[in-house]
Amino acid sequence: MTASTEIQTPLRGTAPSRGPLRWAPALWATYAQAVAFAAAAVTAFLVNDIAAAFHASTGTRLWPLGAFAIGLVTAANATRRTGTLGRARYTGAIALGALALGALALALAPGFWFAVGAAGAFGTAAGFTVALAGRVVTAAEIGDGTGSVVLSAAALLGGIAAGVGALFAVPLYGWRGVFGLVVVATILAAWKFAEYVPNDDAALVKCDMRFF
């Protein structure tokens, strides 16, 4: 049997999926990664707006970004070597839920130091999301495996593009409104991640580019 017609274990006990459905776990995991990267880019590009809104001193204006970066790196490294997917659907959805709450807390921050703390929690959730979603994309083994690398690269580029787009959205919605948009995008990511991503390596449908 060739790789293009190979049928893997279906998700959730449903019938074997074909066509775009075979791509669903990897594509939604890629979207989740893109949202996490966008969270980082938006925080980096809007940190000056956040500081200005709270009249933060020059020496502390980048602290929200620093808190975000520390949280992201710490969380990403903590999950980097945890083995197989495990309960990927639940852990990834929880990380995305935390990401949405972090974005909401930052958008509603009443003061600068609250914003710094919210940014740290936001970054931690982003780090977990990047690591967990990346593990799903890698496990999908799209084509000969290089497709998974392409998807992760696309997620990074999409996140950076979203950050650039945030600069154009600020005059319309303000920095708080932009983080509100991040909340909406993250809720969609959490919903679809929980719907399509399986809980272990064996249940992950292998995506094969040659199928198309």
mmCIF file of N, CA, C and O in Angstrom, residues 87-160:
data_model
loop_
_atom_site.group_PDB
_atom_site.id
_atom_site.type_symbol
_atom_site.label_atom_id
_atom_site.label_comp_id
_atom_site.label_asym_id
_atom_site.label_seq_id
_atom_site.Cartn_x
_atom_site.Cartn_y
_atom_site.Cartn_z
ATOM 1 N N ARG A 87 -1.364 14.169 26.619
ATOM 2 C CA ARG A 87 -2.735 14.663 26.468
ATOM 3 C C ARG A 87 -2.715 15.990 25.722
ATOM 4 O O ARG A 87 -3.075 17.046 26.261
ATOM 5 N N ALA A 88 -2.304 15.913 24.460
ATOM 6 C CA ALA A 88 -2.049 17.129 23.678
ATOM 7 C C ALA A 88 -3.290 17.988 23.520
ATOM 8 O O ALA A 88 -3.213 19.219 23.592
ATOM 9 N N ARG A 89 -4.421 17.362 23.291
ATOM 10 C CA ARG A 89 -5.644 18.141 23.075
ATOM 11 C C ARG A 89 -5.949 19.000 24.299
ATOM 12 O O ARG A 89 -6.265 20.189 24.172
ATOM 13 N N TYR A 90 -5.825 18.421 25.473
ATOM 14 C CA TYR A 90 -6.186 19.145 26.686
ATOM 15 C C TYR A 90 -5.114 20.147 27.095
ATOM 16 O O TYR A 90 -5.418 21.282 27.438
ATOM 17 N N THR A 91 -3.856 19.713 27.067
ATOM 18 C CA THR A 91 -2.795 20.620 27.491
ATOM 19 C C THR A 91 -2.676 21.810 26.543
ATOM 20 O O THR A 91 -2.474 22.944 26.979
ATOM 21 N N GLY A 92 -2.805 21.543 25.236
ATOM 22 C CA GLY A 92 -2.732 22.644 24.276
ATOM 23 C C GLY A 92 -3.903 23.598 24.404
ATOM 24 O O GLY A 92 -3.726 24.825 24.352
ATOM 25 N N ALA A 93 -5.111 23.055 24.583
ATOM 26 C CA ALA A 93 -6.282 23.911 24.732
ATOM 27 C C ALA A 93 -6.195 24.734 26.016
ATOM 28 O O ALA A 93 -6.588 25.905 26.051
ATOM 29 N N ILE A 94 -5.671 24.125 27.086
ATOM 30 C CA ILE A 94 -5.504 24.860 28.343
ATOM 31 C C ILE A 94 -4.497 25.990 28.169
ATOM 32 O O ILE A 94 -4.694 27.119 28.643
ATOM 33 N N ALA A 95 -3.384 25.705 27.472
ATOM 34 C CA ALA A 95 -2.381 26.746 27.226
ATOM 35 C C ALA A 95 -2.978 27.898 26.421
ATOM 36 O O ALA A 95 -2.722 29.077 26.705
ATOM 37 N N LEU A 96 -3.785 27.567 25.420
ATOM 38 C CA LEU A 96 -4.419 28.610 24.616
ATOM 39 C C LEU A 96 -5.446 29.383 25.429
ATOM 40 O O LEU A 96 -5.590 30.600 25.271
ATOM 41 N N GLY A 97 -6.160 28.688 26.315
ATOM 42 C CA GLY A 97 -7.088 29.385 27.193
ATOM 43 C C GLY A 97 -6.360 30.366 28.101
ATOM 44 O O GLY A 97 -6.811 31.500 28.316
ATOM 45 N N ALA A 98 -5.209 29.939 28.637
ATOM 46 C CA ALA A 98 -4.393 30.828 29.465
ATOM 47 C C ALA A 98 -3.867 31.998 28.648
ATOM 48 O O ALA A 98 -3.754 33.131 29.146
ATOM 49 N N LEU A 99 -3.551 31.733 27.368
ATOM 50 C CA LEU A 99 -3.079 32.806 26.496
ATOM 51 C C LEU A 99 -4.171 33.855 26.297
ATOM 52 O O LEU A 99 -3.909 35.058 26.330
ATOM 53 N N ALA A 100 -5.400 33.397 26.105
ATOM 54 C CA ALA A 100 -6.523 34.326 25.950
ATOM 55 C C ALA A 100 -6.736 35.144 27.226
ATOM 56 O O ALA A 100 -6.963 36.357 27.168
ATOM 57 N N LEU A 101 -6.637 34.490 28.382
ATOM 58 C CA LEU A 101 -6.810 35.204 29.650
ATOM 59 C C LEU A 101 -5.686 36.213 29.871
ATOM 60 O O LEU A 101 -5.914 37.314 30.388
ATOM 61 N N GLY A 102 -4.448 35.836 29.477
ATOM 62 C CA GLY A 102 -3.334 36.761 29.603
ATOM 63 C C GLY A 102 -3.514 37.994 28.741
ATOM 64 O O GLY A 102 -3.243 39.122 29.174
ATOM 65 N N ALA A 103 -3.977 37.771 27.510
ATOM 66 C CA ALA A 103 -4.225 38.907 26.614
ATOM 67 C C ALA A 103 -5.333 39.798 27.160
ATOM 68 O O ALA A 103 -5.257 41.035 27.090
ATOM 69 N N LEU A 104 -6.374 39.170 27.725
ATOM 70 C CA LEU A 104 -7.480 39.937 28.293
ATOM 71 C C LEU A 104 -7.018 40.748 29.504
ATOM 72 O O LEU A 104 -7.387 41.926 29.656
ATOM 73 N N ALA A 105 -6.208 40.118 30.361
ATOM 74 C CA ALA A 105 -5.696 40.828 31.539
ATOM 75 C C ALA A 105 -4.844 42.020 31.130
ATOM 76 O O ALA A 105 -4.919 43.096 31.738
ATOM 77 N N LEU A 106 -4.044 41.833 30.086
ATOM 78 C CA LEU A 106 -3.201 42.933 29.615
ATOM 79 C C LEU A 106 -4.053 44.044 29.010
ATOM 80 O O LEU A 106 -3.792 45.237 29.222
ATOM 81 N N ALA A 107 -5.083 43.656 28.269
ATOM 82 C CA ALA A 107 -5.956 44.658 27.652
ATOM 83 C C ALA A 107 -6.710 45.480 28.698
ATOM 84 O O ALA A 107 -6.995 46.659 28.476
ATOM 85 N N LEU A 108 -7.022 44.847 29.825
ATOM 86 C CA LEU A 108 -7.807 45.527 30.865
ATOM 87 C C LEU A 108 -6.936 46.024 32.023
ATOM 88 O O LEU A 108 -7.472 46.422 33.065
ATOM 89 N N ALA A 109 -5.635 45.991 31.866
ATOM 90 C CA ALA A 109 -4.727 46.365 32.953
ATOM 91 C C ALA A 109 -5.048 47.760 33.487
ATOM 92 O O ALA A 109 -5.078 48.723 32.720
ATOM 93 N N PRO A 110 -5.279 47.881 34.801
ATOM 94 C CA PRO A 110 -5.587 49.198 35.384
ATOM 95 C C PRO A 110 -4.349 50.035 35.700
ATOM 96 O O PRO A 110 -4.462 51.237 35.941
ATOM 97 N N GLY A 111 -3.178 49.393 35.718
ATOM 98 C CA GLY A 111 -1.959 50.109 36.054
ATOM 99 C C GLY A 111 -0.755 49.456 35.420
ATOM 100 O O GLY A 111 -0.834 48.332 34.898
ATOM 101 N N PHE A 112 0.373 50.149 35.467
ATOM 102 C CA PHE A 112 1.557 49.671 34.771
ATOM 103 C C PHE A 112 2.081 48.366 35.360
ATOM 104 O O PHE A 112 2.418 47.440 34.612
ATOM 105 N N TRP A 113 2.174 48.269 36.667
ATOM 106 C CA TRP A 113 2.738 47.061 37.270
ATOM 107 C C TRP A 113 1.817 45.866 37.093
ATOM 108 O O TRP A 113 2.287 44.730 36.964
ATOM 109 N N PHE A 114 0.512 46.116 37.041
ATOM 110 C CA PHE A 114 -0.417 45.047 36.699
ATOM 111 C C PHE A 114 -0.146 44.576 35.272
ATOM 112 O O PHE A 114 -0.172 43.375 34.977
ATOM 113 N N ALA A 115 0.124 45.526 34.368
ATOM 114 C CA ALA A 115 0.419 45.184 32.980
ATOM 115 C C ALA A 115 1.700 44.357 32.878
ATOM 116 O O ALA A 115 1.786 43.423 32.069
ATOM 117 N N VAL A 116 2.701 44.686 33.710
ATOM 118 C CA VAL A 116 3.938 43.908 33.706
ATOM 119 C C VAL A 116 3.665 42.464 34.119
ATOM 120 O O VAL A 116 4.129 41.506 33.481
ATOM 121 N N GLY A 117 2.898 42.286 35.205
ATOM 122 C CA GLY A 117 2.553 40.933 35.653
ATOM 123 C C GLY A 117 1.724 40.183 34.628
ATOM 124 O O GLY A 117 1.951 38.994 34.375
ATOM 125 N N ALA A 118 0.754 40.882 34.019
ATOM 126 C CA ALA A 118 -0.077 40.251 32.992
ATOM 127 C C ALA A 118 0.762 39.849 31.789
ATOM 128 O O ALA A 118 0.542 38.784 31.188
ATOM 129 N N ALA A 119 1.733 40.679 31.435
ATOM 130 C CA ALA A 119 2.603 40.360 30.306
ATOM 131 C C ALA A 119 3.437 39.118 30.601
ATOM 132 O O ALA A 119 3.679 38.289 29.710
ATOM 133 N N GLY A 120 3.877 38.959 31.848
ATOM 134 C CA GLY A 120 4.628 37.757 32.218
ATOM 135 C C GLY A 120 3.787 36.504 32.081
ATOM 136 O O GLY A 120 4.244 35.483 31.534
ATOM 137 N N ALA A 121 2.530 36.567 32.571
ATOM 138 C CA ALA A 121 1.625 35.421 32.436
ATOM 139 C C ALA A 121 1.289 35.168 30.974
ATOM 140 O O ALA A 121 1.204 34.012 30.523
ATOM 141 N N PHE A 122 1.127 36.241 30.221
ATOM 142 C CA PHE A 122 0.855 36.160 28.787
ATOM 143 C C PHE A 122 2.000 35.441 28.071
ATOM 144 O O PHE A 122 1.780 34.542 27.240
ATOM 145 N N GLY A 123 3.230 35.823 28.395
ATOM 146 C CA GLY A 123 4.388 35.196 27.778
ATOM 147 C C GLY A 123 4.532 33.736 28.157
ATOM 148 O O GLY A 123 4.907 32.903 27.323
ATOM 149 N N THR A 124 4.239 33.404 29.412
ATOM 150 C CA THR A 124 4.310 32.012 29.846
ATOM 151 C C THR A 124 3.339 31.144 29.054
ATOM 152 O O THR A 124 3.690 30.059 28.577
ATOM 153 N N ALA A 125 2.110 31.624 28.903
ATOM 154 C CA ALA A 125 1.117 30.884 28.126
ATOM 155 C C ALA A 125 1.533 30.763 26.666
ATOM 156 O O ALA A 125 1.336 29.724 26.026
ATOM 157 N N ALA A 126 2.153 31.817 26.129
ATOM 158 C CA ALA A 126 2.625 31.772 24.742
ATOM 159 C C ALA A 126 3.726 30.731 24.586
ATOM 160 O O ALA A 126 3.771 30.001 23.586
ATOM 161 N N GLY A 127 4.623 30.647 25.560
ATOM 162 C CA GLY A 127 5.691 29.659 25.497
ATOM 163 C C GLY A 127 5.169 28.241 25.509
ATOM 164 O O GLY A 127 5.616 27.383 24.726
ATOM 165 N N PHE A 128 4.222 27.968 26.388
ATOM 166 C CA PHE A 128 3.612 26.643 26.422
ATOM 167 C C PHE A 128 2.906 26.331 25.102
ATOM 168 O O PHE A 128 2.988 25.224 24.582
ATOM 169 N N THR A 129 2.205 27.324 24.557
ATOM 170 C CA THR A 129 1.474 27.117 23.305
ATOM 171 C C THR A 129 2.417 26.809 22.160
ATOM 172 O O THR A 129 2.180 25.885 21.368
ATOM 173 N N VAL A 130 3.497 27.581 22.037
ATOM 174 C CA VAL A 130 4.469 27.349 20.963
ATOM 175 C C VAL A 130 5.034 25.938 21.055
ATOM 176 O O VAL A 130 5.136 25.214 20.051
ATOM 177 N N ALA A 131 5.405 25.503 22.260
ATOM 178 C CA ALA A 131 6.020 24.191 22.434
ATOM 179 C C ALA A 131 5.024 23.062 22.180
ATOM 180 O O ALA A 131 5.327 22.094 21.457
ATOM 181 N N LEU A 132 3.826 23.170 22.738
ATOM 182 C CA LEU A 132 2.843 22.085 22.601
ATOM 183 C C LEU A 132 2.313 21.989 21.178
ATOM 184 O O LEU A 132 2.190 20.892 20.621
ATOM 185 N N ALA A 133 1.982 23.135 20.576
ATOM 186 C CA ALA A 133 1.496 23.118 19.205
ATOM 187 C C ALA A 133 2.592 22.662 18.253
ATOM 188 O O ALA A 133 2.337 21.925 17.286
ATOM 189 N N GLY A 134 3.835 23.080 18.519
ATOM 190 C CA GLY A 134 4.943 22.643 17.683
ATOM 191 C C GLY A 134 5.138 21.145 17.730
ATOM 192 O O GLY A 134 5.500 20.517 16.735
ATOM 193 N N ARG A 135 4.909 20.549 18.895
ATOM 194 C CA ARG A 135 5.038 19.102 19.025
ATOM 195 C C ARG A 135 3.997 18.381 18.165
ATOM 196 O O ARG A 135 4.265 17.350 17.555
ATOM 197 N N VAL A 136 2.788 18.957 18.090
ATOM 198 C CA VAL A 136 1.742 18.361 17.253
ATOM 199 C C VAL A 136 2.126 18.455 15.782
ATOM 200 O O VAL A 136 1.983 17.491 15.018
ATOM 201 N N VAL A 137 2.616 19.616 15.362
ATOM 202 C CA VAL A 137 3.017 19.794 13.960
ATOM 203 C C VAL A 137 4.135 18.817 13.602
ATOM 204 O O VAL A 137 4.127 18.210 12.525
ATOM 205 N N THR A 138 5.088 18.649 14.491
ATOM 206 C CA THR A 138 6.192 17.726 14.231
ATOM 207 C C THR A 138 5.706 16.291 14.153
ATOM 208 O O THR A 138 6.122 15.520 13.277
ATOM 209 N N ALA A 139 4.805 15.905 15.043
ATOM 210 C CA ALA A 139 4.291 14.531 15.060
ATOM 211 C C ALA A 139 3.475 14.211 13.812
ATOM 212 O O ALA A 139 3.348 13.049 13.438
ATOM 213 N N ALA A 140 2.932 15.236 13.160
ATOM 214 C CA ALA A 140 2.134 14.992 11.958
ATOM 215 C C ALA A 140 2.986 14.443 10.817
ATOM 216 O O ALA A 140 2.472 13.768 9.928
ATOM 217 N N GLU A 141 4.287 14.745 10.801
ATOM 218 C CA GLU A 141 5.210 14.237 9.793
ATOM 219 C C GLU A 141 4.673 14.453 8.378
ATOM 220 O O GLU A 141 4.482 13.515 7.611
ATOM 221 N N ILE A 142 4.400 15.681 8.045
ATOM 222 C CA ILE A 142 3.834 15.995 6.737
ATOM 223 C C ILE A 142 4.849 15.681 5.646
ATOM 224 O O ILE A 142 5.973 16.153 5.679
ATOM 225 N N GLY A 143 4.413 14.870 4.695
ATOM 226 C CA GLY A 143 5.317 14.448 3.633
ATOM 227 C C GLY A 143 6.481 13.673 4.219
ATOM 228 O O GLY A 143 6.306 12.705 4.944
ATOM 229 N N ASP A 144 7.715 14.130 3.940
ATOM 230 C CA ASP A 144 8.891 13.467 4.501
ATOM 231 C C ASP A 144 9.355 14.141 5.787
ATOM 232 O O ASP A 144 10.441 13.872 6.284
ATOM 233 N N GLY A 145 8.524 15.005 6.335
ATOM 234 C CA GLY A 145 8.862 15.715 7.562
ATOM 235 C C GLY A 145 9.208 17.176 7.340
ATOM 236 O O GLY A 145 9.086 17.989 8.250
ATOM 237 N N THR A 146 9.621 17.505 6.118
ATOM 238 C CA THR A 146 9.984 18.895 5.850
ATOM 239 C C THR A 146 8.749 19.795 5.847
ATOM 240 O O THR A 146 8.848 20.996 6.118
ATOM 241 N N GLY A 147 7.601 19.216 5.535
ATOM 242 C CA GLY A 147 6.365 20.002 5.552
ATOM 243 C C GLY A 147 6.068 20.568 6.924
ATOM 244 O O GLY A 147 5.542 21.679 7.053
ATOM 245 N N SER A 148 6.413 19.823 7.963
ATOM 246 C CA SER A 148 6.204 20.306 9.322
ATOM 247 C C SER A 148 7.076 21.529 9.601
ATOM 248 O O SER A 148 6.638 22.476 10.259
ATOM 249 N N VAL A 149 8.294 21.518 9.091
ATOM 250 C CA VAL A 149 9.187 22.668 9.255
ATOM 251 C C VAL A 149 8.622 23.880 8.522
ATOM 252 O O VAL A 149 8.657 25.008 9.031
ATOM 253 N N VAL A 150 8.080 23.637 7.335
ATOM 254 C CA VAL A 150 7.493 24.725 6.547
ATOM 255 C C VAL A 150 6.319 25.340 7.298
ATOM 256 O O VAL A 150 6.166 26.573 7.346
ATOM 257 N N LEU A 151 5.479 24.499 7.899
ATOM 258 C CA LEU A 151 4.330 25.012 8.630
ATOM 259 C C LEU A 151 4.764 25.850 9.834
ATOM 260 O O LEU A 151 4.180 26.901 10.108
ATOM 261 N N SER A 152 5.766 25.397 10.561
ATOM 262 C CA SER A 152 6.247 26.165 11.701
ATOM 263 C C SER A 152 6.836 27.503 11.257
ATOM 264 O O SER A 152 6.640 28.531 11.917
ATOM 265 N N ALA A 153 7.556 27.489 10.132
ATOM 266 C CA ALA A 153 8.095 28.740 9.598
ATOM 267 C C ALA A 153 6.970 29.678 9.180
ATOM 268 O O ALA A 153 7.030 30.898 9.412
ATOM 269 N N ALA A 154 5.928 29.110 8.576
ATOM 270 C CA ALA A 154 4.775 29.918 8.178
ATOM 271 C C ALA A 154 4.082 30.514 9.400
ATOM 272 O O ALA A 154 3.609 31.660 9.361
ATOM 273 N N ALA A 155 4.021 29.734 10.489
ATOM 274 C CA ALA A 155 3.415 30.246 11.718
ATOM 275 C C ALA A 155 4.198 31.438 12.253
ATOM 276 O O ALA A 155 3.613 32.443 12.687
ATOM 277 N N LEU A 156 5.528 31.339 12.216
ATOM 278 C CA LEU A 156 6.361 32.444 12.693
ATOM 279 C C LEU A 156 6.169 33.691 11.835
ATOM 280 O O LEU A 156 5.993 34.800 12.351
ATOM 281 N N LEU A 157 6.181 33.499 10.510
ATOM 282 C CA LEU A 157 5.990 34.633 9.609
ATOM 283 C C LEU A 157 4.602 35.247 9.782
ATOM 284 O O LEU A 157 4.442 36.470 9.750
ATOM 285 N N GLY A 158 3.603 34.385 9.972
ATOM 286 C CA GLY A 158 2.251 34.888 10.191
ATOM 287 C C GLY A 158 2.155 35.685 11.480
ATOM 288 O O GLY A 158 1.464 36.714 11.540
ATOM 289 N N GLY A 159 2.842 35.229 12.515
ATOM 290 C CA GLY A 159 2.833 35.962 13.772
ATOM 291 C C GLY A 159 3.485 37.328 13.638
ATOM 292 O O GLY A 159 2.978 38.326 14.166
ATOM 293 N N ILE A 160 4.605 37.382 12.921
ATOM 294 C CA ILE A 160 5.286 38.664 12.711
ATOM 295 C C ILE A 160 4.406 39.604 11.890
ATOM 296 O O ILE A 160 4.303 40.803 12.189
#
